[in-house]
Amino acid sequence: MRTTTGWQATGPTVLRRASLERRDLRPDDIAVQVDYCGVCHTDLHALHTYDQHTKAPLVPGHEFTGVVTATGAMVTTFSVGDRVAVGNIVDSCGVCTMCEAGQENFCHSFPTLTYGGTDRQDGTTTLGGYSREYVVRNTFAYPLPGGLDPAAAAPLMCAGVTVWEPLRSLGVGPGSRVAVAGLGGLGHLAVKMAVALGATTTVISRTQDKLDDARKLGAPDLIDSTDPQQMATARDTFDVLIDTIPAPHNLAPYLKLVTMDGTLSLLGYLGPLTVEATDLLIGRKKLSSAGSGGRTATAEMLQFCADNGIAADIEVLPSSQVDTALDRLQRNDVRYRFVLDMSDLD
Amino acid sequence: MRTTTGWQATGPTVLRRASLERRDLRPDDIAVQVDYCGVCHTDLHALHTYDQHTKAPLVPGHEFTGVVTATGAMVTTFSVGDRVAVGNIVDSCGVCTMCEAGQENFCHSFPTLTYGGTDRQDGTTTLGGYSREYVVRNTFAYPLPGGLDPAAAAPLMCAGVTVWEPLRSLGVGPGSRVAVAGLGGLGHLAVKMAVALGATTTVISRTQDKLDDARKLGAPDLIDSTDPQQMATARDTFDVLIDTIPAPHNLAPYLKLVTMDGTLSLLGYLGPLTVEATDLLIGRKKLSSAGSGGRTATAEMLQFCADNGIAADIEVLPSSQVDTALDRLQRNDVRYRFVLDMSDLD
């Protein structure tokens, strides 16, 4: 086994520095020195529900970038020293129709998650990117295109591809009218990508002071979701509404803003929803959801971001301040994504 | 005022023969002798929730065919003796973006319903097609194309257009894979139309003996929704799933059958839904709903049915047996739509 260092949960929201084991490289593995790892809402959720007495070890982190330090015998696509990025999926069955379509995120036997997943060969629980080294099957690592800052690119691997997939699958391009509800880690990347895809992009927020931010991101308009007049004026307007609000909320007012045959894509809150069928019926609206992405979309997204100068707006903290990052994320006190610098683990 | 005869509610599910008043013809009105009126689940629902002490008079019926008996001074598109059909909408504002798009069913100030609606000019409550005469603004009556049997065509005006709109807006055509869940008044028309549009069409039912019916309608396959193996085999298969089940039910097993970027369109049950966001997320499924149709779609649907020899499978009863029809509809004892013959009201 290989040994590295990381931040491991010892109870809900408590992380301690710990020595971790990584597997010896399989023929198709690479070892990655993790330089930067984003802090995702999923990490908070995993920590909040963690009980060390009943669960396997937890090391969060599923959006990271770094450098290849070793390659397995069969690996031909990566060399030591290459810059790479890894997201929230590290394996899949490879043979189902979804895997064959490049949509490993929908693998029929469920993809292996970057942390908290079960390795398909040895059955161990995967430990995430809040660590200095990660060993990953090379097909689930992505070359980090030149021009992308490795710290600001880390959040692209979860937040980025999560907004990219619906924008692409819903056909957003020049002439599209896109609204982004909620301006946070997901939302700010959705705005940047929608603008770069050529869409007229509007931010919907209950926080009036995010108007300035929205303008900087390229969205000319903000709709204050607490103003009935603004919401009424925007009725039947948007081809795609990317809903990144990370808590349960009434979908009806947002569905009203979607144009006929348009789609509300729910990304921020993934629990049970209650929706009135008539809110879908009247004006012929569609409801969808998204999260993560397949290998094809992930690679495409990285190249698009490199070509268009897109990365996350981040605040970098040394990994030893992970508790601060999680606490402030909990209070929405970040614009817009924390990234941990892992070099302090050396 | 004009006087006619119809079937009026005197309490929940109790209808009595009554003399009804119809307005004198406005310049853009026509008077229609109602020959055949379909019996819709909506009629049952309206009767079940009816209280004569608190509500305006109720005469159900919103899918009927007949013959023009008089025309207003400005009417140029209809003449006395023309065969016509009327559906569940008899007016709309005419100026909102939805009306301008030919989607009067989504009129921003709500369309005037054929019964239980409020007339936009005189404020009276509209009385439906369970009667011998109806007076309607001519733009909401449709010429009944030659070749369509007036009895079997009546259900096209509500059930028919309700399934037609989603099939068309979701792009069903040659090569599409369509599933129809629930084989009743809506479902059997959805199968006929999907087949005629060139789709490979499958019926999903918990009633195995509907297989023979499904074959006769042109659907080669039936999926037994109570058989987990059949449901598993059909995972990610259908571009469009038309869900006509008229009661609350778990959508998850049906969403699983929809292919990536495909849509489940909910037509049969229009109350509040609970759905897990992850059931939309995994495999990238969309949820929509539909009901009724605009003028453009209605006219198009009628011509398509005439061109393709499509009409409802009906059981005709004299209108005096309306209670029998409603009772048997309640028990799903009809294949697939009751139509009342109104000539016994003369």
XYZ file of C-alpha atoms in Angstrom, chain A residues 34-317:
284
model
C -3.566 16.544 -5.037
C -2.751 20.248 -5.098
C -6.203 21.832 -4.827
C -9.541 20.420 -3.733
C -12.840 22.304 -3.818
C -15.269 22.298 -0.884
C -18.725 21.211 -2.020
C -22.110 21.249 -0.272
C -22.053 17.473 -0.627
C -19.049 17.386 1.694
C -21.037 19.256 4.323
C -23.938 16.863 3.926
C -21.684 13.817 4.196
C -20.103 15.180 7.353
C -23.427 16.107 8.921
C -24.709 12.586 8.518
C -21.472 10.862 9.510
C -21.246 8.499 12.447
C -17.776 7.022 12.853
C -19.140 4.118 14.865
C -21.359 2.829 12.090
C -19.751 4.036 8.930
C -16.512 3.420 7.083
C -13.812 6.103 7.293
C -14.819 9.395 5.658
C -12.420 11.637 3.778
C -14.458 14.172 1.760
C -13.478 15.949 -1.434
C -14.536 15.183 -5.010
C -13.344 18.064 -7.165
C -9.579 18.310 -7.284
C -6.601 19.038 -9.476
C -2.988 18.002 -9.233
C -0.056 16.387 -10.966
C 0.571 12.793 -12.006
C 3.325 11.223 -9.864
C 3.207 7.622 -11.063
C 1.516 5.587 -13.764
C 0.438 1.949 -13.968
C 1.992 -0.414 -16.471
C -0.821 -0.127 -19.025
C -1.334 3.630 -18.864
C -0.510 5.385 -22.121
C -2.510 8.591 -21.888
C -0.754 10.150 -18.910
C 2.866 10.700 -17.970
C 4.478 11.721 -14.718
C 4.248 15.510 -14.383
C 0.987 15.883 -16.323
C -1.603 18.216 -14.848
C -4.869 16.378 -14.166
C -8.323 16.900 -12.723
C -10.661 14.428 -11.001
C -14.368 14.777 -10.268
C -16.906 12.898 -8.229
C -16.857 9.617 -10.171
C -13.839 7.313 -10.296
C -15.233 4.185 -11.927
C -18.305 2.594 -13.506
C -19.303 -0.762 -14.979
C -18.208 0.282 -18.461
C -20.604 -2.033 -20.265
C -24.161 -0.775 -19.685
C -25.903 1.431 -22.234
C -25.229 4.542 -20.154
C -21.499 3.833 -19.847
C -21.366 3.060 -23.556
C -23.007 6.434 -24.206
C -20.324 8.216 -22.176
C -22.785 8.877 -19.359
C -20.981 6.997 -16.622
C -22.760 9.224 -14.095
C -25.906 7.238 -14.898
C -24.213 3.792 -14.886
C -26.924 1.183 -14.370
C -24.954 -0.465 -11.588
C -24.199 2.992 -10.105
C -20.890 4.741 -10.589
C -18.169 4.483 -7.984
C -18.057 7.763 -6.107
C -14.774 9.478 -5.345
C -15.409 9.202 -1.629
C -17.832 7.029 0.245
C -18.036 4.746 -2.779
C -17.149 1.077 -2.935
C -14.187 0.111 -5.071
C -15.350 -2.295 -7.766
C -12.305 -4.577 -7.391
C -11.393 -4.781 -3.724
C -14.604 -3.583 -2.059
C -12.890 -0.927 0.032
C -14.533 2.430 0.718
C -13.122 5.220 -1.398
C -11.454 8.131 0.427
C -11.729 11.567 -1.176
C -9.578 14.434 -2.263
C -9.063 16.177 1.075
C -5.680 14.453 0.964
C -2.276 14.828 -0.619
C -2.491 11.799 -2.907
C -5.247 10.027 -4.768
C -4.933 6.839 -6.807
C -7.439 6.662 -9.645
C -8.201 4.604 -12.705
C -6.688 6.707 -15.492
C -9.895 6.821 -17.526
C -11.530 8.847 -14.748
C -8.772 11.449 -14.626
C -8.838 14.281 -17.158
C -5.937 16.234 -18.573
C -6.177 19.794 -17.251
C -6.085 21.985 -20.357
C -3.392 24.663 -20.561
C -4.508 28.084 -19.418
C -6.709 26.840 -16.605
C -5.508 27.805 -13.135
C -5.388 24.561 -11.145
C -6.951 26.082 -8.030
C -9.821 27.819 -9.820
C -10.362 24.796 -12.050
C -10.874 22.353 -9.173
C -14.562 23.313 -8.654
C -15.236 22.769 -12.338
C -14.996 19.038 -11.675
C -18.203 18.891 -9.638
C -19.993 22.256 -9.640
C -18.877 22.982 -13.195
C -19.951 19.779 -14.865
C -23.183 19.731 -12.865
C -24.287 22.963 -14.521
C -22.653 22.147 -17.856
C -24.647 18.965 -18.466
C -28.105 20.570 -18.318
C -26.986 23.641 -20.268
C -25.738 21.363 -23.042
C -28.430 18.718 -22.973
C -31.097 21.432 -23.030
C -29.491 22.968 -26.084
C -28.425 26.324 -24.675
C -26.668 28.438 -27.292
C -26.888 31.792 -29.060
C -30.411 33.163 -28.755
C -31.310 31.058 -25.718
C -32.812 32.816 -22.746
C -31.406 31.345 -19.565
C -32.216 32.148 -15.964
C -30.089 31.064 -13.036
C -31.850 30.948 -9.670
C -29.457 31.184 -6.761
C -26.005 32.726 -7.138
C -23.596 30.422 -5.324
C -21.020 27.802 -6.216
C -23.196 26.230 -8.902
C -25.030 29.379 -9.933
C -22.032 31.582 -10.653
C -20.551 28.920 -12.934
C -23.913 28.448 -14.659
C -23.986 32.173 -15.418
C -20.447 32.188 -16.804
C -21.076 29.149 -18.982
C -24.489 30.286 -20.230
C -23.048 33.666 -21.190
C -20.119 32.021 -22.968
C -22.543 29.742 -24.825
C -24.189 32.874 -26.184
C -27.346 32.884 -24.081
C -29.041 35.971 -22.727
C -28.664 35.243 -19.045
C -30.611 36.501 -16.048
C -29.917 35.899 -12.364
C -32.848 35.311 -10.003
C -32.056 35.960 -6.372
C -33.727 37.157 -3.232
C -30.512 39.042 -2.409
C -30.599 42.404 -4.105
C -26.895 43.081 -3.527
C -25.985 40.210 -5.806
C -26.933 42.428 -8.744
C -23.438 43.826 -8.987
C -21.978 40.348 -8.924
C -24.412 39.175 -11.574
C -23.345 42.026 -13.852
C -19.674 41.186 -13.398
C -20.447 37.611 -14.346
C -22.083 38.747 -17.584
C -25.767 38.589 -16.639
C -27.301 41.970 -17.436
C -30.465 41.493 -15.409
C -31.424 40.386 -11.948
C -34.902 39.357 -10.914
C -35.672 39.810 -7.250
C -37.613 36.665 -6.416
C -39.317 38.433 -3.517
C -40.859 41.061 -5.835
C -44.174 39.767 -7.253
C -44.167 42.425 -9.969
C -40.747 41.420 -11.295
C -41.715 37.754 -11.177
C -44.995 38.455 -13.015
C -43.265 40.477 -15.719
C -40.884 37.596 -16.421
C -43.642 35.020 -16.897
C -43.083 32.524 -19.759
C -39.683 34.028 -20.539
C -36.852 31.541 -20.122
C -36.035 28.549 -22.297
C -33.968 27.096 -19.480
C -34.082 27.890 -15.789
C -31.151 26.495 -13.819
C -32.369 26.238 -10.226
C -29.387 26.045 -7.871
C -31.208 26.967 -4.659
C -29.762 24.492 -2.136
C -32.860 24.049 0.041
C -36.467 22.898 -0.386
C -38.571 25.622 -1.989
C -41.817 26.104 -3.860
C -41.182 25.446 -7.545
C -44.416 27.054 -8.769
C -43.133 30.651 -9.040
C -40.055 29.456 -10.924
C -42.020 27.212 -13.302
C -44.098 30.262 -14.232
C -40.959 31.947 -15.575
C -40.200 29.105 -17.988
C -41.386 29.508 -21.564
C -43.610 26.975 -23.314
C -41.709 23.705 -23.846
C -38.892 25.114 -21.719
C -37.307 23.317 -18.792
C -36.619 24.001 -15.158
C -33.531 22.004 -14.197
C -33.195 21.422 -10.506
C -29.585 21.184 -9.321
C -29.342 22.634 -5.855
C -31.822 20.638 -3.848
C -32.105 16.946 -4.588
C -34.595 15.680 -2.024
C -38.291 14.901 -2.431
C -40.275 17.522 -4.338
C -43.916 18.357 -4.264
C -45.184 19.938 -7.432
C -48.677 20.599 -8.725
C -49.235 18.905 -12.079
C -51.142 21.988 -13.198
C -48.003 24.104 -12.687
C -46.362 21.920 -15.334
C -49.495 21.743 -17.491
C -50.312 25.435 -17.777
C -47.889 26.828 -20.313
C -46.386 23.377 -20.960
C -43.311 23.420 -18.725
C -40.844 20.603 -18.089
C -39.070 19.685 -14.896
C -35.699 17.968 -14.869
C -32.693 17.602 -12.635
C -28.970 17.124 -13.016
C -25.867 16.379 -11.045
C -22.342 15.435 -12.035
C -21.516 14.418 -15.580
C -20.133 11.647 -17.723
C -16.613 11.400 -19.083
C -17.526 12.881 -22.435
C -19.229 15.940 -20.961
C -16.506 16.433 -18.373
C -13.730 16.536 -20.956
C -15.809 18.794 -23.198
C -16.579 21.130 -20.306
C -12.908 21.473 -19.327
C -11.932 22.367 -22.880
C -14.809 24.850 -23.166
C -13.726 26.532 -19.959
C -10.129 26.729 -21.130
C -11.212 28.157 -24.479
C -13.460 30.753 -22.836
C -11.382 31.671 -19.808
C -13.915 30.264 -17.381
C -13.099 29.040 -13.897
C -14.647 29.336 -10.472
C -14.433 32.472 -8.354
C -12.616 31.040 -5.382
C -11.177 31.703 -1.985
C -8.131 29.533 -1.337
C -7.404 28.376 2.198
